[in-house]
mmCIF file of C-alpha atoms in Angstrom:
data_model
loop_
_atom_site.group_PDB
_atom_site.id
_atom_site.type_symbol
_atom_site.label_atom_id
_atom_site.label_comp_id
_atom_site.label_asym_id
_atom_site.label_seq_id
_atom_site.Cartn_x
_atom_site.Cartn_y
_atom_site.Cartn_z
ATOM 1 C CA MET A 1 -9.594 8.280 -22.303
ATOM 2 C CA ILE A 2 -11.028 8.788 -19.525
ATOM 3 C CA PHE A 3 -8.704 6.940 -17.408
ATOM 4 C CA SER A 4 -5.708 8.863 -19.440
ATOM 5 C CA THR A 5 -7.725 12.173 -17.859
ATOM 6 C CA LEU A 6 -8.300 11.431 -14.887
ATOM 7 C CA SER A 7 -4.281 9.381 -14.546
ATOM 8 C CA GLU A 8 -3.759 12.755 -15.466
ATOM 9 C CA TRP A 9 -5.366 14.845 -13.070
ATOM 10 C CA VAL A 10 -4.063 12.779 -10.489
ATOM 11 C CA ASN A 11 -0.291 13.427 -10.945
ATOM 12 C CA ARG A 12 -0.850 17.023 -11.919
ATOM 13 C CA PRO A 13 0.441 18.158 -8.397
ATOM 14 C CA LEU A 14 3.904 16.205 -9.013
ATOM 15 C CA VAL A 15 6.956 18.004 -10.147
ATOM 16 C CA GLY A 16 8.847 15.715 -12.718
ATOM 17 C CA ASP A 17 8.409 11.867 -12.693
ATOM 18 C CA ASN A 18 9.652 10.246 -9.994
ATOM 19 C CA PRO A 19 7.891 6.922 -9.601
ATOM 20 C CA ILE A 20 7.420 6.873 -5.786
ATOM 21 C CA SER A 21 5.514 9.906 -5.387
ATOM 22 C CA GLN A 22 3.255 9.092 -8.414
ATOM 23 C CA ALA A 23 2.470 5.809 -6.480
ATOM 24 C CA ARG A 24 2.098 7.153 -3.350
ATOM 25 C CA LEU A 25 -0.051 10.132 -4.222
ATOM 26 C CA ARG A 26 -2.254 7.375 -6.814
ATOM 27 C CA VAL A 27 -3.252 5.358 -3.587
ATOM 28 C CA GLN A 28 -3.444 8.764 -1.361
ATOM 29 C CA HIS A 29 -6.512 9.388 -4.048
ATOM 30 C CA LEU A 30 -8.007 5.887 -3.698
ATOM 31 C CA VAL A 31 -7.932 6.137 0.218
ATOM 32 C CA ALA A 32 -9.717 9.647 0.313
ATOM 33 C CA LEU A 33 -12.299 7.933 -2.274
ATOM 34 C CA LEU A 34 -12.419 4.568 -0.132
ATOM 35 C CA ASN A 35 -13.218 7.006 2.977
ATOM 36 C CA VAL A 36 -16.727 8.358 0.600
ATOM 37 C CA LEU A 37 -17.610 5.218 -0.834
ATOM 38 C CA VAL A 38 -17.499 3.310 2.489
ATOM 39 C CA GLY A 39 -18.234 6.461 5.006
ATOM 40 C CA ILE A 40 -21.623 7.657 3.286
ATOM 41 C CA PRO A 41 -23.677 3.894 3.685
ATOM 42 C CA TYR A 42 -21.903 3.440 7.002
ATOM 43 C CA THR A 43 -23.027 6.064 8.398
ATOM 44 C CA LEU A 44 -26.601 6.273 7.240
ATOM 45 C CA MET A 45 -26.625 2.588 8.328
ATOM 46 C CA MET A 46 -25.581 3.912 11.906
ATOM 47 C CA VAL A 47 -28.166 7.319 12.065
ATOM 48 C CA GLN A 48 -31.083 4.212 11.292
ATOM 49 C CA THR A 49 -29.667 2.416 14.598
ATOM 50 C CA ASP A 50 -29.256 5.714 16.282
ATOM 51 C CA GLN A 51 -25.123 5.083 16.751
ATOM 52 C CA VAL A 52 -24.913 9.392 16.509
ATOM 53 C CA LEU A 53 -21.575 9.288 17.967
ATOM 54 C CA GLY A 54 -20.268 6.476 15.180
ATOM 55 C CA ALA A 55 -22.027 8.374 12.452
ATOM 56 C CA ALA A 56 -20.109 11.423 14.201
ATOM 57 C CA ILE A 57 -16.754 10.156 13.576
ATOM 58 C CA THR A 58 -17.264 7.912 10.481
ATOM 59 C CA MET A 59 -18.750 11.501 8.709
ATOM 60 C CA ALA A 60 -15.877 13.324 9.969
ATOM 61 C CA VAL A 61 -13.241 10.799 8.868
ATOM 62 C CA MET A 62 -14.993 11.082 5.635
ATOM 63 C CA VAL A 63 -14.808 15.372 5.229
ATOM 64 C CA SER A 64 -10.784 15.451 6.907
ATOM 65 C CA GLY A 65 -10.201 12.598 4.289
ATOM 66 C CA LEU A 66 -11.123 15.292 1.196
ATOM 67 C CA LEU A 67 -10.043 18.111 3.276
ATOM 68 C CA ILE A 68 -6.140 16.451 3.524
ATOM 69 C CA LEU A 69 -6.222 15.492 0.094
ATOM 70 C CA PHE A 70 -6.584 18.217 -1.565
ATOM 71 C CA ARG A 71 -4.715 20.681 1.799
ATOM 72 C CA PHE A 72 -1.714 18.603 1.847
ATOM 73 C CA SER A 73 -1.607 15.801 -0.708
ATOM 74 C CA ARG A 74 -2.058 17.806 -3.723
ATOM 75 C CA ARG A 75 -0.255 20.500 -2.758
ATOM 76 C CA GLY A 76 3.328 18.592 -2.598
ATOM 77 C CA ARG A 77 3.070 17.082 1.350
ATOM 78 C CA LEU A 78 2.608 13.755 0.455
ATOM 79 C CA GLU A 79 4.391 12.009 3.771
ATOM 80 C CA LEU A 80 2.420 14.543 5.912
ATOM 81 C CA GLY A 81 -1.269 14.057 3.791
ATOM 82 C CA GLY A 82 -0.473 10.350 3.429
ATOM 83 C CA LEU A 83 0.097 9.741 7.402
ATOM 84 C CA LEU A 84 -3.125 12.155 8.188
ATOM 85 C CA LEU A 85 -5.557 10.039 5.573
ATOM 86 C CA ALA A 86 -4.141 6.526 7.331
ATOM 87 C CA LEU A 87 -4.484 7.649 10.476
ATOM 88 C CA GLY A 88 -8.104 9.144 9.616
ATOM 89 C CA LEU A 89 -8.850 5.504 8.267
ATOM 90 C CA LEU A 90 -7.539 4.035 11.554
ATOM 91 C CA SER A 91 -9.470 5.735 13.557
ATOM 92 C CA GLY A 92 -12.593 4.699 11.556
ATOM 93 C CA VAL A 93 -11.911 1.633 11.330
ATOM 94 C CA VAL A 94 -12.026 1.338 15.047
ATOM 95 C CA THR A 95 -14.980 3.164 15.310
ATOM 96 C CA VAL A 96 -17.075 0.730 13.319
ATOM 97 C CA LEU A 97 -15.315 -2.128 14.760
ATOM 98 C CA TRP A 98 -16.196 -0.650 18.422
ATOM 99 C CA MET A 99 -20.215 -0.087 17.010
ATOM 100 C CA LYS A 100 -19.912 -3.867 15.660
ATOM 101 C CA GLY A 101 -19.034 -5.581 18.524
ATOM 102 C CA GLY A 102 -15.227 -6.178 18.197
ATOM 103 C CA VAL A 103 -12.273 -7.714 15.264
ATOM 104 C CA PRO A 104 -14.130 -11.209 15.193
ATOM 105 C CA ARG A 105 -16.725 -9.712 13.123
ATOM 106 C CA ASN A 106 -16.553 -9.251 9.306
ATOM 107 C CA SER A 107 -15.117 -5.633 9.166
ATOM 108 C CA GLY A 108 -11.763 -6.919 11.001
ATOM 109 C CA VAL A 109 -10.640 -7.258 7.511
ATOM 110 C CA TRP A 110 -9.975 -3.464 7.441
ATOM 111 C CA ILE A 111 -7.108 -2.987 10.051
ATOM 112 C CA VAL A 112 -5.332 -5.503 8.304
ATOM 113 C CA LEU A 113 -5.397 -3.455 5.294
ATOM 114 C CA ILE A 114 -4.405 -0.278 7.101
ATOM 115 C CA PRO A 115 -0.571 -1.343 7.020
ATOM 116 C CA VAL A 116 -0.672 -2.318 3.770
ATOM 117 C CA LEU A 117 -2.250 1.115 2.164
ATOM 118 C CA ALA A 118 -0.283 3.142 4.815
ATOM 119 C CA SER A 119 2.914 2.031 3.491
ATOM 120 C CA THR A 120 2.057 2.501 -0.237
ATOM 121 C CA MET A 121 1.036 6.245 0.237
ATOM 122 C CA THR A 122 3.777 7.347 2.516
ATOM 123 C CA THR A 123 7.085 6.774 4.254
ATOM 124 C CA ARG A 124 8.394 2.967 5.505
ATOM 125 C CA ARG A 125 8.693 4.369 9.044
ATOM 126 C CA SER A 126 4.933 5.382 8.399
ATOM 127 C CA GLY A 127 3.156 2.682 7.461
ATOM 128 C CA LEU A 128 5.843 0.726 10.652
ATOM 129 C CA VAL A 129 3.755 3.488 12.892
ATOM 130 C CA LEU A 130 0.343 2.251 11.861
ATOM 131 C CA GLY A 131 1.451 -1.214 11.577
ATOM 132 C CA LEU A 132 2.014 -0.729 15.310
ATOM 133 C CA LEU A 133 -0.791 0.379 15.945
ATOM 134 C CA SER A 134 -3.156 -1.590 14.032
ATOM 135 C CA VAL A 135 -1.571 -4.320 16.255
ATOM 136 C CA MET A 136 -2.583 -2.646 19.440
ATOM 137 C CA ALA A 137 -5.886 -2.172 18.163
ATOM 138 C CA VAL A 138 -6.543 -5.744 17.525
ATOM 139 C CA ILE A 139 -5.198 -6.331 21.241
ATOM 140 C CA VAL A 140 -7.230 -3.919 23.227
ATOM 141 C CA PHE A 141 -10.121 -5.453 21.172
ATOM 142 C CA TRP A 142 -8.772 -9.331 22.149
ATOM 143 C CA SER A 143 -8.015 -8.053 25.637
ATOM 144 C CA LEU A 144 -12.081 -6.415 26.082
ATOM 145 C CA GLU A 145 -12.767 -9.950 24.660
ATOM 146 C CA ALA A 146 -10.471 -12.306 27.232
ATOM 147 C CA LEU A 147 -12.042 -10.054 30.175
ATOM 148 C CA GLY A 148 -15.434 -10.987 29.298
ATOM 149 C CA ILE A 149 -16.395 -7.107 28.322
ATOM 150 C CA LYS A 150 -18.693 -7.866 25.333
ATOM 151 C CA LEU A 151 -19.035 -4.719 22.799
ATOM 152 C CA SER A 152 -22.465 -5.720 21.990
ATOM 153 C CA SER A 153 -23.696 -4.472 18.553
ATOM 154 C CA SER A 154 -27.067 -2.744 18.377
ATOM 155 C CA MET A 155 -27.419 -3.475 14.448
ATOM 156 C CA THR A 156 -30.489 -5.384 13.545
ATOM 157 C CA THR A 157 -29.566 -8.438 11.172
ATOM 158 C CA THR A 158 -30.192 -6.586 7.877
ATOM 159 C CA ILE A 159 -28.351 -3.724 8.745
ATOM 160 C CA ALA A 160 -25.455 -6.323 9.887
ATOM 161 C CA PHE A 161 -26.011 -8.179 6.995
ATOM 162 C CA GLN A 162 -26.106 -4.921 5.163
ATOM 163 C CA MET A 163 -22.505 -4.089 6.250
ATOM 164 C CA GLU A 164 -20.927 -7.131 5.717
ATOM 165 C CA LEU A 165 -21.685 -7.278 1.784
ATOM 166 C CA SER A 166 -20.184 -3.528 1.478
ATOM 167 C CA ASP A 167 -17.416 -5.110 3.433
ATOM 168 C CA ARG A 168 -16.684 -8.068 1.263
ATOM 169 C CA VAL A 169 -17.754 -5.612 -2.081
ATOM 170 C CA VAL A 170 -15.395 -2.655 -1.277
ATOM 171 C CA VAL A 171 -12.184 -4.403 -0.187
ATOM 172 C CA ILE A 172 -12.212 -6.222 -3.273
ATOM 173 C CA LEU A 173 -12.187 -3.811 -4.895
ATOM 174 C CA THR A 174 -9.635 -2.120 -2.933
ATOM 175 C CA ILE A 175 -7.062 -4.619 -3.200
ATOM 176 C CA THR A 176 -7.666 -4.776 -7.028
ATOM 177 C CA ALA A 177 -7.692 -0.240 -7.305
ATOM 178 C CA LEU A 178 -4.395 -0.717 -5.274
ATOM 179 C CA LEU A 179 -2.331 -3.299 -7.239
ATOM 180 C CA TRP A 180 -3.372 -2.050 -10.483
ATOM 181 C CA THR A 181 -2.323 1.909 -8.959
ATOM 182 C CA GLN A 182 0.769 0.153 -8.472
ATOM 183 C CA ALA A 183 1.623 -2.207 -11.322
ATOM 184 C CA GLY A 184 0.779 1.075 -13.794
ATOM 185 C CA VAL A 185 3.783 3.082 -12.049
ATOM 186 C CA TRP A 186 6.620 0.144 -11.680
ATOM 187 C CA ASN A 187 5.412 -1.250 -15.156
ATOM 188 C CA ALA A 188 6.403 2.775 -16.491
ATOM 189 C CA VAL A 189 9.351 2.101 -14.124
ATOM 190 C CA VAL A 190 10.712 -1.436 -16.064
ATOM 191 C CA GLY A 191 9.684 0.276 -19.090
ATOM 192 C CA ARG A 192 11.897 3.311 -18.798
ATOM 193 C CA LEU A 193 14.801 1.020 -17.418
ATOM 194 C CA ASP A 194 14.421 -1.267 -20.063
ATOM 195 C CA GLY A 195 15.064 1.740 -22.635
ATOM 196 C CA LEU A 196 18.176 3.574 -20.683
ATOM 197 C CA VAL A 197 19.847 -0.044 -20.876
ATOM 198 C CA LYS A 198 19.469 0.009 -24.901
ATOM 199 C CA ASP A 199 20.765 3.379 -24.920
ATOM 200 C CA LEU A 200 23.901 2.231 -22.738
ATOM 201 C CA GLN A 201 24.261 -0.840 -25.337
ATOM 202 C CA LEU A 202 24.145 1.240 -28.664
ATOM 203 C CA GLN A 203 26.377 3.913 -26.821
ATOM 204 C CA ILE A 204 28.982 0.923 -25.753
ATOM 205 C CA GLN A 205 28.730 -0.321 -29.512
ATOM 206 C CA GLU A 206 29.403 3.262 -31.417
ATOM 207 C CA ARG A 207 32.031 3.617 -28.951
ATOM 208 C CA ARG A 208 33.873 -0.014 -29.940
ATOM 209 C CA ARG A 209 33.516 0.956 -33.385
ATOM 210 C CA ALA A 210 35.003 4.566 -33.257
ATOM 211 C CA GLU A 211 37.918 2.709 -31.776
#
């Protein structure tokens, strides 16, 4: 009951039952929710370590994600909404990596997920662009490391452990939710195609009998 009501609310802005639009809109809601779930604890942890700039950027990504969802995505502008959400997520991930000391840290797994999320909530071209931007971010972090420029983290061991625990749990939940939303849509597509094939077969049989 709860899942059906939630699914109905998520799909309400869509006109018709285009499965691709449904899949994109669901992932955009997932990313907006992800920004909140990750943004709140990260903001609090950064405030505790006096990383005001990082906390402000993370909070901005979280709030802007919700604004983008309701201003663009839920008003039918899925491509623009998805692109802005993906860019916001990338900026948040880069900020966290910078504050934590670079890609080798546990949060580096997020930058791998960005192209995947972007490709499933917007166009293939936008997904490719986000993939290239993610690669560029990794190259920048690697270059700084190779040049001996250390991005030292000012976080205590306890805060770093809490962030790593948060990363691992949320990444697992994100992948599970992503696969669940996509599987639900495409299972419906396959079921609809099976129904159409059966209808066509019946029509062919009736025509043959009539002949």
